[in-house]
Short mmCIF file of C-alpha atoms in Angstrom, two decimals:
data_model
loop_
_atom_site.label_atom_id
_atom_site.label_comp_id
_atom_site.label_asym_id
_atom_site.label_seq_id
_atom_site.Cartn_x
_atom_site.Cartn_y
_atom_site.Cartn_z
CA MET A 494 -0.21 -0.40 0.04
CA VAL A 495 2.32 2.65 0.71
CA ALA A 496 4.69 1.72 -2.37
CA ALA A 497 0.83 2.58 -3.99
CA ALA A 498 0.87 5.97 -2.76
CA SER A 499 4.70 6.50 -3.22
CA GLU A 500 4.33 5.73 -7.24
CA VAL A 501 1.34 7.71 -6.73
CA ARG A 502 3.15 10.97 -5.39
CA GLU A 503 5.74 10.25 -7.99
CA THR A 504 3.71 10.24 -11.02
CA MET A 505 1.73 13.66 -9.70
CA GLY A 506 4.88 15.39 -9.20
CA GLN A 507 6.15 14.67 -12.80
CA ILE A 508 2.82 16.10 -13.87
CA LEU A 509 3.22 18.93 -11.98
CA ASP A 510 6.27 19.44 -13.49
CA PHE A 511 5.53 19.30 -16.93
CA TYR A 512 2.64 21.90 -16.60
CA ASN A 513 4.72 23.99 -15.14
CA ILE A 514 7.01 23.82 -17.72
CA ILE A 515 3.98 24.86 -19.62
CA PHE A 516 3.39 27.76 -18.27
CA LEU A 517 6.86 28.78 -18.16
CA VAL A 518 6.81 28.95 -21.64
CA LEU A 519 3.47 30.45 -22.57
CA ALA A 520 4.53 33.01 -20.05
CA VAL A 521 7.75 33.54 -22.05
CA VAL A 522 5.81 34.27 -25.12
CA VAL A 523 3.40 36.43 -23.91
CA PHE A 524 6.04 38.88 -22.39
CA LEU A 525 7.56 38.55 -25.61
CA ARG A 526 5.03 39.56 -27.73
CA LEU A 527 3.83 42.37 -25.58
CA ARG A 528 6.99 43.78 -25.27
CA SER A 529 7.63 43.92 -29.47
CA VAL A 530 3.88 45.32 -29.47
CA LEU A 531 4.27 47.94 -26.44
CA GLY A 532 8.08 48.95 -27.74
CA ARG A 533 7.18 49.61 -31.22
CA LYS A 534 5.65 53.06 -32.53
CA THR A 535 2.59 52.78 -34.83
CA GLY A 536 2.75 56.83 -35.76
CA SER A 537 -0.62 57.07 -33.87
CA GLU A 538 0.65 57.84 -30.23
CA ARG A 539 -0.43 60.98 -28.58
CA PRO A 540 2.71 63.11 -27.93
CA PRO A 541 4.28 63.87 -24.65
CA VAL A 542 1.73 65.79 -22.72
CA ASP A 543 3.33 69.69 -21.70
CA PRO A 544 2.30 70.38 -18.59
CA TYR A 545 2.89 74.08 -18.97
CA GLN A 546 0.65 74.24 -21.99
CA GLY A 547 -2.39 76.84 -21.52
CA ARG A 548 -0.50 78.07 -18.40
CA ASP A 549 0.04 82.10 -18.19
CA ARG A 550 -1.36 81.98 -21.44
CA PRO A 551 -4.70 85.36 -21.72
CA GLU A 552 -7.88 84.33 -23.20
CA ALA A 553 -8.99 85.47 -27.10
CA GLY A 554 -11.08 88.11 -25.18
CA ASP A 555 -8.62 88.93 -22.92
CA ARG A 556 -6.10 90.13 -25.99
CA ASP A 557 -6.42 93.95 -27.45
CA ASN A 558 -3.46 93.54 -30.02
CA VAL A 559 -5.14 93.94 -33.27
CA ILE A 560 -2.42 92.22 -35.26
CA PRO A 561 0.13 90.11 -33.11
CA MET A 562 3.81 90.37 -33.49
CA PRO A 563 6.16 87.76 -34.21
CA PRO A 564 9.36 87.27 -32.45
CA ARG A 565 12.30 89.56 -34.08
CA GLY A 566 13.71 88.23 -37.08
CA ALA A 567 17.48 87.81 -38.15
CA PRO A 568 19.25 90.87 -38.38
CA GLY A 569 19.72 91.38 -41.97
CA SER A 570 17.10 88.82 -43.43
CA GLY A 571 15.13 89.92 -46.38
CA PRO A 572 11.23 90.40 -46.82
CA GLU A 573 9.22 86.73 -46.76
CA PRO A 574 6.75 86.52 -49.55
CA VAL A 575 3.65 88.36 -49.45
CA GLY A 576 0.35 87.95 -50.78
CA ALA A 577 -0.86 84.41 -51.63
CA PRO A 578 1.60 81.69 -50.75
CA GLY A 579 4.35 81.27 -53.55
CA GLU A 580 4.72 84.40 -54.79
CA PRO A 581 7.78 85.93 -53.41
CA VAL A 582 8.34 89.52 -53.60
CA PRO A 583 9.95 90.61 -56.74
CA GLU A 584 13.99 91.20 -55.66
CA GLY A 585 14.74 95.15 -56.56
CA SER A 586 11.06 96.13 -56.54
CA ALA A 587 9.47 98.86 -55.16
CA ILE A 588 7.94 96.65 -52.47
CA ASP A 589 11.15 95.05 -51.66
CA ARG A 590 13.07 98.44 -51.08
CA ALA A 591 10.25 99.63 -48.87
CA LEU A 592 9.32 96.51 -46.94
CA ARG A 593 13.09 96.30 -46.14
CA ALA A 594 13.35 99.79 -45.18
CA VAL A 595 10.64 98.86 -42.55
CA MET A 596 12.33 95.82 -41.05
CA ALA A 597 15.68 98.08 -41.04
CA ALA A 598 13.37 100.42 -38.44
CA ASP A 599 11.11 98.02 -36.86
CA ARG A 600 13.19 94.62 -35.88
CA THR A 601 9.64 92.72 -34.91
CA PHE A 602 8.26 93.17 -38.23
CA GLU A 603 8.04 90.21 -40.75
CA PRO A 604 5.44 90.59 -43.46
CA ASN A 605 3.95 87.11 -43.75
CA HIS A 606 3.36 87.10 -39.72
CA PHE A 607 1.96 90.71 -40.43
CA LEU A 608 -0.45 89.92 -43.24
CA ALA A 609 -2.30 86.73 -41.09
CA GLY A 610 -2.83 89.17 -38.24
CA ALA A 611 -4.45 91.54 -40.58
CA ARG A 612 -6.58 89.15 -41.89
CA ALA A 613 -8.13 87.87 -38.39
CA ALA A 614 -8.55 92.27 -37.93
CA TYR A 615 -10.20 92.45 -41.59
CA GLU A 616 -12.82 89.96 -40.70
CA MET A 617 -13.39 91.60 -37.30
CA ILE A 618 -13.83 95.14 -38.54
CA VAL A 619 -16.25 94.45 -41.43
CA THR A 620 -18.49 91.68 -39.54
CA GLY A 621 -17.98 94.49 -36.54
CA PHE A 622 -19.33 97.27 -38.15
CA ALA A 623 -22.37 95.42 -39.64
CA VAL A 624 -23.81 94.67 -36.39
CA GLY A 625 -22.58 97.73 -34.94
CA ASP A 626 -20.40 96.75 -32.24
CA ARG A 627 -18.88 99.60 -31.51
CA LYS A 628 -17.12 97.65 -28.47
CA ALA A 629 -15.26 95.53 -30.71
CA LEU A 630 -14.30 98.12 -33.02
CA ARG A 631 -13.15 100.71 -30.60
CA PRO A 632 -9.48 98.80 -30.34
CA LEU A 633 -8.84 97.89 -33.85
CA LEU A 634 -9.10 101.73 -34.95
CA SER A 635 -7.39 105.28 -34.99
CA LYS A 636 -9.55 107.74 -33.43
CA GLU A 637 -10.31 109.30 -36.65
CA VAL A 638 -11.84 105.58 -38.25
CA PHE A 639 -13.54 104.87 -34.98
CA ASP A 640 -15.68 108.11 -35.09
CA GLY A 641 -16.46 107.46 -39.21
CA PHE A 642 -17.61 104.02 -38.63
CA VAL A 643 -19.61 105.12 -35.55
CA ALA A 644 -21.52 108.11 -37.58
CA ALA A 645 -22.41 105.69 -40.47
CA ILE A 646 -23.77 103.41 -37.67
CA GLN A 647 -25.71 105.65 -36.43
CA ASP A 648 -27.22 106.83 -39.28
CA ARG A 649 -27.80 103.52 -40.27
CA GLU A 650 -29.62 103.03 -36.60
CA SER A 651 -31.27 106.26 -37.11
CA ARG A 652 -33.60 104.76 -40.03
CA GLY A 653 -34.28 101.37 -38.39
CA GLU A 654 -31.90 99.95 -40.73
CA LYS A 655 -30.23 96.75 -40.41
CA VAL A 656 -27.00 94.87 -41.96
CA GLU A 657 -26.86 91.50 -42.46
CA THR A 658 -23.50 89.65 -43.09
CA THR A 659 -22.19 86.33 -43.62
CA PHE A 660 -18.41 86.36 -44.37
CA VAL A 661 -17.72 83.46 -46.41
CA GLY A 662 -13.41 84.30 -46.64
CA ILE A 663 -10.64 86.22 -47.86
CA ASP A 664 -9.75 85.41 -51.42
CA LYS A 665 -6.29 87.54 -50.86
CA ALA A 666 -4.72 90.09 -48.62
CA GLU A 667 -1.56 91.56 -50.17
CA ILE A 668 0.87 94.60 -48.80
CA VAL A 669 0.91 96.93 -51.33
CA GLU A 670 2.63 99.71 -49.67
CA ALA A 671 5.17 99.74 -46.81
CA GLY A 672 7.05 102.79 -45.35
CA MET A 673 7.91 105.07 -42.25
CA ARG A 674 6.15 108.02 -41.38
CA ALA A 675 7.29 110.14 -38.21
CA GLY A 676 8.64 107.28 -36.63
CA PHE A 677 5.29 105.17 -37.16
CA VAL A 678 5.51 102.12 -39.75
CA GLN A 679 2.36 102.27 -41.96
CA ILE A 680 1.23 99.25 -43.72
CA THR A 681 -0.96 99.30 -46.99
CA VAL A 682 -3.04 96.23 -47.81
CA ARG A 683 -5.38 94.34 -50.15
CA PHE A 684 -8.11 92.64 -49.49
CA VAL A 685 -10.57 90.81 -51.37
CA SER A 686 -13.19 88.95 -49.81
CA GLN A 687 -16.72 87.24 -50.22
CA LEU A 688 -19.30 88.28 -48.67
CA ILE A 689 -23.26 88.02 -48.18
CA THR A 690 -24.27 90.85 -46.88
CA VAL A 691 -28.28 92.49 -46.73
CA THR A 692 -29.99 95.45 -46.02
CA ARG A 693 -33.03 95.52 -44.12
CA ASN A 694 -35.31 98.47 -43.37
CA ALA A 695 -37.13 98.70 -40.13
CA GLN A 696 -40.37 96.75 -41.59
CA GLY A 697 -37.77 93.94 -42.47
CA ASP A 698 -37.51 94.05 -46.04
CA VAL A 699 -34.60 93.89 -47.86
CA ILE A 700 -33.45 97.23 -49.32
CA ASP A 701 -29.68 96.64 -50.89
CA GLY A 702 -28.25 93.02 -51.61
CA ASP A 703 -29.38 89.87 -52.20
CA PRO A 704 -29.40 87.01 -48.94
CA SER A 705 -28.75 83.99 -51.61
CA LYS A 706 -25.98 86.08 -53.67
CA VAL A 707 -22.25 85.81 -52.46
CA SER A 708 -20.06 89.55 -53.63
CA GLU A 709 -16.94 90.08 -53.96
CA LEU A 710 -15.86 92.96 -51.88
CA VAL A 711 -12.23 94.45 -52.51
CA ASP A 712 -10.91 97.32 -49.98
CA ILE A 713 -7.63 98.76 -49.50
CA TRP A 714 -6.80 99.42 -46.04
CA THR A 715 -3.84 100.99 -44.05
CA PHE A 716 -2.38 99.78 -40.18
CA GLU A 717 -0.20 101.51 -38.53
CA ARG A 718 1.65 101.34 -35.23
CA ASN A 719 4.66 103.33 -33.27
CA ALA A 720 8.15 101.70 -34.09
CA GLY A 721 9.65 103.03 -30.83
CA SER A 722 6.49 102.13 -28.70
CA SER A 723 6.23 98.95 -26.22
CA ASP A 724 2.76 98.90 -27.38
CA PRO A 725 2.25 96.05 -30.09
CA ASN A 726 -0.94 97.03 -31.41
CA TRP A 727 -1.74 98.07 -35.06
CA TYR A 728 -4.39 100.58 -35.55
CA LEU A 729 -6.83 101.40 -38.70
CA VAL A 730 -5.69 104.46 -39.80
CA ALA A 731 -7.32 104.64 -43.59
CA THR A 732 -9.83 102.51 -45.69
CA LYS A 733 -10.78 103.12 -49.14
CA THR A 734 -12.02 101.03 -52.10
CA PRO A 735 -10.22 100.92 -55.75
CA ASP A 736 -11.32 103.35 -58.39
#
């Protein structure tokens, strides 16, 4: 009886040793597979989290810069392309010389960054004027231009008229003039935009425009800032339409 029990224990021990070997092999295989997967980048990983991202940055509504200024450019660098991408400023042209003179006087000025801000300012001003938003317009305009815009808004309101504007987009924005005037940088931009605009009278009837038609608008606006001031703001100082 004792011999039989000993044989049973020996047989069970051999079986357990066999299963232990199998489990060990499986564990090694699983580990190697996980390592090969976890250690390989697939291209869909999220970038590392920046713990400082979003800190100490003012909200959009707290900023009053008409056109945010870029970092200082490298000394001696020439103007980058302006207008549509791939349309460089012709070297030696009048606008090329003007931009170089501006960049020499104001090292913070960079044409393409300026244009990006000018496009944003243009849309804000057009839509702000349409709805008569004086608060939105004030920090974007010089006193003279602001007074002119307010007078036009008041005249419209006195007749009970309302303007409905849908800003479709800007087809083109290009610098056409640049220069210095008494320590102020002046940049003139030609905008070509697409709008749906309608003017309604006090009864709600359309008296100008077409609510189903996209119209092209061409404006030539001049922005200005004090090159010697720490104030980074640009202000709209003149507007006109082509003849």
